[in-house]
Coordinates of C-alpha atoms in Angstrom, one line a residue:
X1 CA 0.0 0.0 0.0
X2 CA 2.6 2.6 0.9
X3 CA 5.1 1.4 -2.0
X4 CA 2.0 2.1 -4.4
X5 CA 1.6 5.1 -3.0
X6 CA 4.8 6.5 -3.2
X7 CA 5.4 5.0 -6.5
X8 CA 2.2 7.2 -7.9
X9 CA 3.6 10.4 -6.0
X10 CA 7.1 10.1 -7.1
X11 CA 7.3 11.4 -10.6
X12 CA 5.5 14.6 -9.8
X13 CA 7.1 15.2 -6.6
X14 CA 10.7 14.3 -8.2
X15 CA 9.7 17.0 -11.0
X16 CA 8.9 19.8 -8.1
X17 CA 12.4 19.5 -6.3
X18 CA 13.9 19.5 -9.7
X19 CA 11.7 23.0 -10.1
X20 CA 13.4 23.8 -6.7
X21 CA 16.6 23.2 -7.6
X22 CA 16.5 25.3 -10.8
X23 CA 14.8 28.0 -9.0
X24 CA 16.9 28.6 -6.4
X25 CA 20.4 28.0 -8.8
X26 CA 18.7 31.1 -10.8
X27 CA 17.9 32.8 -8.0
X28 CA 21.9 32.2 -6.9
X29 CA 22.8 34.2 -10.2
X30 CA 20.3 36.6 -10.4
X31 CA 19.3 37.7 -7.0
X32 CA 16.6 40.6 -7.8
X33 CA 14.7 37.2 -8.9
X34 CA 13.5 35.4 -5.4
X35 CA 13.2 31.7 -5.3
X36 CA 10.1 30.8 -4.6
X37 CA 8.6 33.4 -7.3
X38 CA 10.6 31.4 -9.5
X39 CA 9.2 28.2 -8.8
X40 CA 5.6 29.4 -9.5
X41 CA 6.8 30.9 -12.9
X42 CA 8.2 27.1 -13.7
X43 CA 5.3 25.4 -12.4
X44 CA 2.9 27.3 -14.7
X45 CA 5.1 27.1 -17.4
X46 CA 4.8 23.7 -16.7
X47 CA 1.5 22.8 -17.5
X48 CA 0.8 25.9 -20.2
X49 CA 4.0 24.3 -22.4
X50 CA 3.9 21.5 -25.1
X51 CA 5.3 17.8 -24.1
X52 CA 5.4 18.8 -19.9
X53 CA 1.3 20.1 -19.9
X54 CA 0.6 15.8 -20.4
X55 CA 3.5 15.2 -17.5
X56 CA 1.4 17.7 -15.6
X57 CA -1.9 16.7 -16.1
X58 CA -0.9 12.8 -16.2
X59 CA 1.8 11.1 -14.4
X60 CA 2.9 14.0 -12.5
X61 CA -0.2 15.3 -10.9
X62 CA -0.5 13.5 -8.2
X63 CA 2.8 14.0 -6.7
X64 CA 2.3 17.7 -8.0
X65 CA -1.3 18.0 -6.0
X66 CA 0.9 16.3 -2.7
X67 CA 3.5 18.9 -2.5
X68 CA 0.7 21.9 -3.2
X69 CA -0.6 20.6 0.2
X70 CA 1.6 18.9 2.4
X71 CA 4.6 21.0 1.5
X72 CA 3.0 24.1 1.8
X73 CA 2.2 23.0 6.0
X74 CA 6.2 22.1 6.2
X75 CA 7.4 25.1 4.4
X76 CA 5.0 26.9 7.0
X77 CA 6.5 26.1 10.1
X78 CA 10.2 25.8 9.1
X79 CA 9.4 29.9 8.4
X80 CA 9.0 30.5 11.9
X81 CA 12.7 30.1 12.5
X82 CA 13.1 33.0 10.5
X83 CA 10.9 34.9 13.5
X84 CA 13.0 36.2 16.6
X85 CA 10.3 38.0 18.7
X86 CA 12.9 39.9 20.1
X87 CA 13.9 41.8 17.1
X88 CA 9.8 42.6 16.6
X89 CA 9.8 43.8 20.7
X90 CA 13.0 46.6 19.5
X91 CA 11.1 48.4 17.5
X92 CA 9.2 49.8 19.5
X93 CA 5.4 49.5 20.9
X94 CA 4.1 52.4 18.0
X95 CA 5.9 51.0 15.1
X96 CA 4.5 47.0 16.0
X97 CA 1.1 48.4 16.7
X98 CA 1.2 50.7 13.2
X99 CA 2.4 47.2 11.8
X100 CA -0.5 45.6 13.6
X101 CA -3.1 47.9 11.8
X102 CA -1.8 47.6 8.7
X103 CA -2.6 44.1 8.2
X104 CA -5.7 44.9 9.9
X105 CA -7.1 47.4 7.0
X106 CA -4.9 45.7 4.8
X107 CA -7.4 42.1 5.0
X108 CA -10.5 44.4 6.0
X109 CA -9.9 46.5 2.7
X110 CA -9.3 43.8 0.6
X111 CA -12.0 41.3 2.1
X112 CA -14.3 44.0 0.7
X113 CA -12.7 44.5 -2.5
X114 CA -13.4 40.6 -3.1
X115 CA -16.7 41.1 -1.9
X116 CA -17.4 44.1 -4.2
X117 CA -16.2 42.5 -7.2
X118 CA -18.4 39.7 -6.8
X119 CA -15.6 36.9 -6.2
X120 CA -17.0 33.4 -5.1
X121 CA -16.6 31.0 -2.4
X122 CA -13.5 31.9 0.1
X123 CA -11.8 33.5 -2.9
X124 CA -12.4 37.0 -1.0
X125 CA -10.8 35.5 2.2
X126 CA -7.8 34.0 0.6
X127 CA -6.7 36.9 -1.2
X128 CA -6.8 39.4 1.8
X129 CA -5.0 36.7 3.9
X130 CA -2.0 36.6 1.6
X131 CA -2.3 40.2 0.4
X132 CA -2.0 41.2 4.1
X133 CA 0.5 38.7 5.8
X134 CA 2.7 36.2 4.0
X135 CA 1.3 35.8 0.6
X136 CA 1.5 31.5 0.0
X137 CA 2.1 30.9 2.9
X138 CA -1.0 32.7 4.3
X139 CA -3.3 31.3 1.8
X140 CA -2.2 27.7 2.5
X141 CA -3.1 28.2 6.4
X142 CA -6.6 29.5 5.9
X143 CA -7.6 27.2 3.2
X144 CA -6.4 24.3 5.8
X145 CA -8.8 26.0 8.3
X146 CA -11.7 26.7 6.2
X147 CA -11.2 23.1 4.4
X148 CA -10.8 24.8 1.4
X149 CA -10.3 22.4 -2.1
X150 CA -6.6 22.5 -3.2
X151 CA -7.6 23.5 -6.5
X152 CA -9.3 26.8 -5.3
X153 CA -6.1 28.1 -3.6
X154 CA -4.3 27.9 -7.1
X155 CA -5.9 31.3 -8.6
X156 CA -5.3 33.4 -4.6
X157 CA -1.5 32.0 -5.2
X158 CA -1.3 33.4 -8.7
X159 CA -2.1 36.7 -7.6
X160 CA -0.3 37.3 -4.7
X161 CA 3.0 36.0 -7.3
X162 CA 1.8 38.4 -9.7
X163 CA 1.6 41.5 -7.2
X164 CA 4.5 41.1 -5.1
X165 CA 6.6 40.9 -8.5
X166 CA 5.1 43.8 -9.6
X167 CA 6.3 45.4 -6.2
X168 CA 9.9 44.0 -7.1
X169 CA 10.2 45.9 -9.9
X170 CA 7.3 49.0 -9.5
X171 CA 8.1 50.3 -5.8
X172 CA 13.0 50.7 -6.2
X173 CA 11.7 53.2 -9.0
X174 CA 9.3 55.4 -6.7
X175 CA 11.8 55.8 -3.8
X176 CA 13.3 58.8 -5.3
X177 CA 9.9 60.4 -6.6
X178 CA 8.6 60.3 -3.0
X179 CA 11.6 61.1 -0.8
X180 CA 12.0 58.6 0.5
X181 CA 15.5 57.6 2.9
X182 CA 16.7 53.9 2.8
X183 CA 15.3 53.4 6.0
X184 CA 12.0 54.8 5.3
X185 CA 12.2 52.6 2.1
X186 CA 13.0 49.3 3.6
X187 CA 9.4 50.4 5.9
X188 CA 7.6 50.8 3.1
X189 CA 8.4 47.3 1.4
X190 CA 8.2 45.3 4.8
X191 CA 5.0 46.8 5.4
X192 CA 3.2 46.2 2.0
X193 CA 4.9 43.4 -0.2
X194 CA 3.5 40.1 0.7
X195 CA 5.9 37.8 0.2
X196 CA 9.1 37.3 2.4
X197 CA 11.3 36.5 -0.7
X198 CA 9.7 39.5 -2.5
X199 CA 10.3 42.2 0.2
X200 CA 13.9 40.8 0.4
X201 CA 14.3 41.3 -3.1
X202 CA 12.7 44.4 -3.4
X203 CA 14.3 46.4 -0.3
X204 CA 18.0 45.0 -1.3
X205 CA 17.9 47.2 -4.2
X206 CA 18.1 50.2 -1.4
X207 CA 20.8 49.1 0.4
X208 CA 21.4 47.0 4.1
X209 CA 19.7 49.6 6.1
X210 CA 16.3 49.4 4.2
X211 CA 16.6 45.5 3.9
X212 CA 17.1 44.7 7.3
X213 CA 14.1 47.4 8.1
X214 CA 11.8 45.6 6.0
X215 CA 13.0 42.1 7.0
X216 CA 12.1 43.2 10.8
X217 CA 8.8 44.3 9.4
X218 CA 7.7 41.7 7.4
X219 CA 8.5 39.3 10.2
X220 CA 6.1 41.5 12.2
X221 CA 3.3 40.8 9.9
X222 CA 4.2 37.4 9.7
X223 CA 3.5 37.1 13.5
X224 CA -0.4 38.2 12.8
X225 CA -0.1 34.3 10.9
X226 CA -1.6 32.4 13.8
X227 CA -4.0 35.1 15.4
X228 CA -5.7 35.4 12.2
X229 CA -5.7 31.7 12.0
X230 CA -7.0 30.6 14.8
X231 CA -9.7 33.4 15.2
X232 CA -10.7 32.0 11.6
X233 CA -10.4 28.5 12.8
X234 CA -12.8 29.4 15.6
X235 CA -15.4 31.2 13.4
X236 CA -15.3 28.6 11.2
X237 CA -16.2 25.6 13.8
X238 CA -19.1 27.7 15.3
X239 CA -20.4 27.9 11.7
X240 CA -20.1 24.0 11.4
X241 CA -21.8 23.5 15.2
X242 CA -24.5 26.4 14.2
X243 CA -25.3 24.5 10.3
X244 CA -25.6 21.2 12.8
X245 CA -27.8 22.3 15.4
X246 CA -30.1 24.0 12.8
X247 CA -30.1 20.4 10.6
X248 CA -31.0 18.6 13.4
X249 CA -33.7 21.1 15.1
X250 CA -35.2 21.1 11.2
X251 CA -34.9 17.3 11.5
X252 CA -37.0 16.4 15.1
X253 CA -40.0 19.2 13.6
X254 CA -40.3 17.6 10.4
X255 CA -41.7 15.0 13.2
X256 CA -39.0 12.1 12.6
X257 CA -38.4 10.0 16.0
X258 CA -35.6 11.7 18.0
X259 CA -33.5 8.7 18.0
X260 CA -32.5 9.4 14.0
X261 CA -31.6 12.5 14.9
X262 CA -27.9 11.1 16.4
X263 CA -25.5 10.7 13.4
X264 CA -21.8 10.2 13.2
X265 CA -20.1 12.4 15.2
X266 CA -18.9 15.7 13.0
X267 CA -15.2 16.5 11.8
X268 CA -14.8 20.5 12.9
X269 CA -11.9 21.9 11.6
X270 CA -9.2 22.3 13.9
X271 CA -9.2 26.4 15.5
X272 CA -5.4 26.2 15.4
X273 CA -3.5 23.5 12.5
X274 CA -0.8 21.7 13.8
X275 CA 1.7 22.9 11.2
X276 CA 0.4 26.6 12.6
X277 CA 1.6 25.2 16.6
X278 CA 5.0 23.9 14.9
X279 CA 5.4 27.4 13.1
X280 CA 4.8 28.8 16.8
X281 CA 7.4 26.6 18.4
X282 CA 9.8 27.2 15.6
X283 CA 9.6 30.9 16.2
X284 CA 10.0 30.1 20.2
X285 CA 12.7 28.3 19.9
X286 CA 14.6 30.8 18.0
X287 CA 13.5 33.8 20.1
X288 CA 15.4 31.7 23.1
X289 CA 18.9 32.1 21.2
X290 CA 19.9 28.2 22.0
X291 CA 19.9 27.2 18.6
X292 CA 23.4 27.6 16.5
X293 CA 23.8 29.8 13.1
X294 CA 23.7 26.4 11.1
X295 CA 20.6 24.7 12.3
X296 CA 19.2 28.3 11.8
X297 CA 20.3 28.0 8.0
X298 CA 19.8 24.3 7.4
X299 CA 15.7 25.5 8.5
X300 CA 15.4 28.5 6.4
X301 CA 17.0 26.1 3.2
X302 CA 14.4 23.7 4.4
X303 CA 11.7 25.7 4.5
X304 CA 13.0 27.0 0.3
X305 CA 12.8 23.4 -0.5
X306 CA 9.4 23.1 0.7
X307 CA 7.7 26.2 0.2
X308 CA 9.6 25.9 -3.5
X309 CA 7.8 21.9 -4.2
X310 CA 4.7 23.9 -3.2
X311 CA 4.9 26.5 -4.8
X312 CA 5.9 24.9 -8.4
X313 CA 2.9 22.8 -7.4
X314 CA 0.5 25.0 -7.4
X315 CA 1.9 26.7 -10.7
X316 CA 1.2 23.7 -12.6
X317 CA -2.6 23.7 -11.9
X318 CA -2.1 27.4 -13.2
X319 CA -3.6 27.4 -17.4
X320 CA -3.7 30.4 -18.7
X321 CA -5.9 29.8 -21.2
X322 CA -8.9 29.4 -18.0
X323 CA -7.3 32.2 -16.3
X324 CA -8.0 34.7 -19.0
X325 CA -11.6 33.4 -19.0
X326 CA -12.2 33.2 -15.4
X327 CA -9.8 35.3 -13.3
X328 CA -9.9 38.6 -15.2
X329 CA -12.3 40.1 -12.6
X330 CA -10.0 38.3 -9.6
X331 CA -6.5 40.1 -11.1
X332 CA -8.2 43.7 -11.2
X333 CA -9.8 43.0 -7.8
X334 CA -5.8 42.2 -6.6
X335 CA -4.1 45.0 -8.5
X336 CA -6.6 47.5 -6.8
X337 CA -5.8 45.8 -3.0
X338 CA -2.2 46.2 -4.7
X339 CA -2.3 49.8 -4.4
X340 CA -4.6 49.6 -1.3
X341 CA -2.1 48.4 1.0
X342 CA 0.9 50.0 -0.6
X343 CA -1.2 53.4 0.4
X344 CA -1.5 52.0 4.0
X345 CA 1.8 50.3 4.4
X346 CA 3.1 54.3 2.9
X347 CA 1.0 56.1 5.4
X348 CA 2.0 53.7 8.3
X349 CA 6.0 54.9 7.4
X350 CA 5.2 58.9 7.8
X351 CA 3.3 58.0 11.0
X352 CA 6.9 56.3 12.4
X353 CA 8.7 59.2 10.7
X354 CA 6.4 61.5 12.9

């Protein structure tokens, strides 16, 4: 049973570490370009080209469907090595709660967005969780709360690629126009590009000062990861115990005997995913300083491999021939909360300034 299983698995998930590989040899050579944006780009190259689109929709997509799940959840907690709560606490109680609130309107702004543009099912939801927080990452927790289908997370992880590359190149050429220092700069990019990958590649082009502001930033935002989770995670079992008292309260007035009532007891979703607890250890664990530089590097090239696989799995459900038919109204919706929380993540720097 599990040699079967493995043998189906292995020739997509052999084919994403190979993606991996590539990506991050490219990314080794050309550093503007981060990793794991790479790895989408190859995965929907994937299955859009002639000769690998049959890999991708045949022997491959099984392994391929595997890593855009479970190596998503280990890619997630191998990240929170990358958190030292410490760093967060130094800068200061005004510039964490500024940080704080920008996620805030940042997933309030662009929930509605979704909403207004009519998108469908928890599209809304899983755009303003990766928009606001970690991009992929982000996305990959929700959908594992709300027990969203694999295959709807593909178009929210297109966009959030599309945006925060946008940001890579778009936001180096406005720091001049608006004045802004290094520091202020590096702000700016932690606060409003979602990906980590992306704000590192985006704030390097300023210099150390504004990269190792907008790492400390981003990491901030990446802290509002399992809060938003779990209070999701909660809202989303009351909804499952609600929808089950009503169908069993509709069920004894219809006049059946009480005794049919009973059914096999319900699967909730879990409040807080396990991969969500291990990224909160991870981040513990480094806040406590006991771990050594190398174990520190060995996770974060860990967590590349992973989020990479999942990443270049997810790509390859990507066809661009359905996305121009169906995701037109879902790209303008994410270019709009684009310039949304760049506005907010802008305003949030003056307010430090001041």
């Amino acid at each position: 049973m599990v040699t079967s299983t493995l043998r189906k698995l292995a020739p997509g998930l052999i084919a994403a570490f190979a993606a991996v590989a590539v990506s991050l040899l490219v990314h080794s050579v050309v550093p503007m370009l981060p990793a794991m944006t790479i790895a989408v780009v190859l995965g929907i190259a994937a299955v859009n080209l002639p000769g690998t689109s049959q890999l991708c929709q045949g022997p491959w997509r099984a392994g391929l469907n595997f890593a855009g799940k479970h190596m998503m959840r280990v890619g997630i907690v191998f990240l929170g090595l990358k958190l030292s709560l410490g760093d967060i606490m130094d800068l200061g109680w005004l510039s964490v709660g500024l940080v704080v609130a920008v996620v805030l309107l940042s997933f309030a702004g662009t929930y509605a967005l979704g909403k207004l543009f009519r998108l469908d099912g928890d599209m809304p939801l899983l755009i303003a969780t990766g928009f606001s927080i970690c991009g992929a990452s982000a996305i990959g927790a929700m959908a594992a709360v709300r027990g969203t289908k694999h295959e709807d997370t593909v178009l929210p992880v297109a966009l959030v690629t599309l945006c925060g590359t946008l940001a890579i190149g778009v936001l180096p050429l406005l720091m001049g126009p608006l004045g802004l220092t290094p520091l202020q700069f590096g702000q700016w990019v932690g606060a409003g590009v979602h990906d980590v990958g992306q704000v590192v590649a985006a704030a390097q082009t300023a210099g150390p000062v504004a990269l190792a502001a907008a790492v400390v930033i981003k990491l901030t935002r990446v802290v509002m990861l399992a809060p938003m989770v779990g209070v999701a995670g909660g809202l989303e079992r009351r909804r499952h115990t609600r929808t089950l008292a009503r169908e069993q309260a509709e069920h004894l007035a219809s006049g059946q005997p009480a005794s049919t009532v009973a059914g096999p007891a319900p699967k909730f979703p879990p409040v807080v995913p396990l991969f969500v607890v291990g990224f909160l250890l991870m981040a513990t664990l480094r806040t406590t300083g006991w771990l050594p530089e190398t174990a520190i590097e060995a996770g974060a090239l860990a967590q590349d491999i992973a989020l990479g696989a999942a990443l270049f799995g997810l790509g390859s459900s990507v066809r661009i021939r359905e996305l121009l038919a169906t995701g037109m109204r879902a790209t303008a919706m994410a270019l709009c909360a684009w310039v949304l929380i760049a506005a907010l993540a802008f305003a949030a720097v003056h307010l430090m300034a001041g």
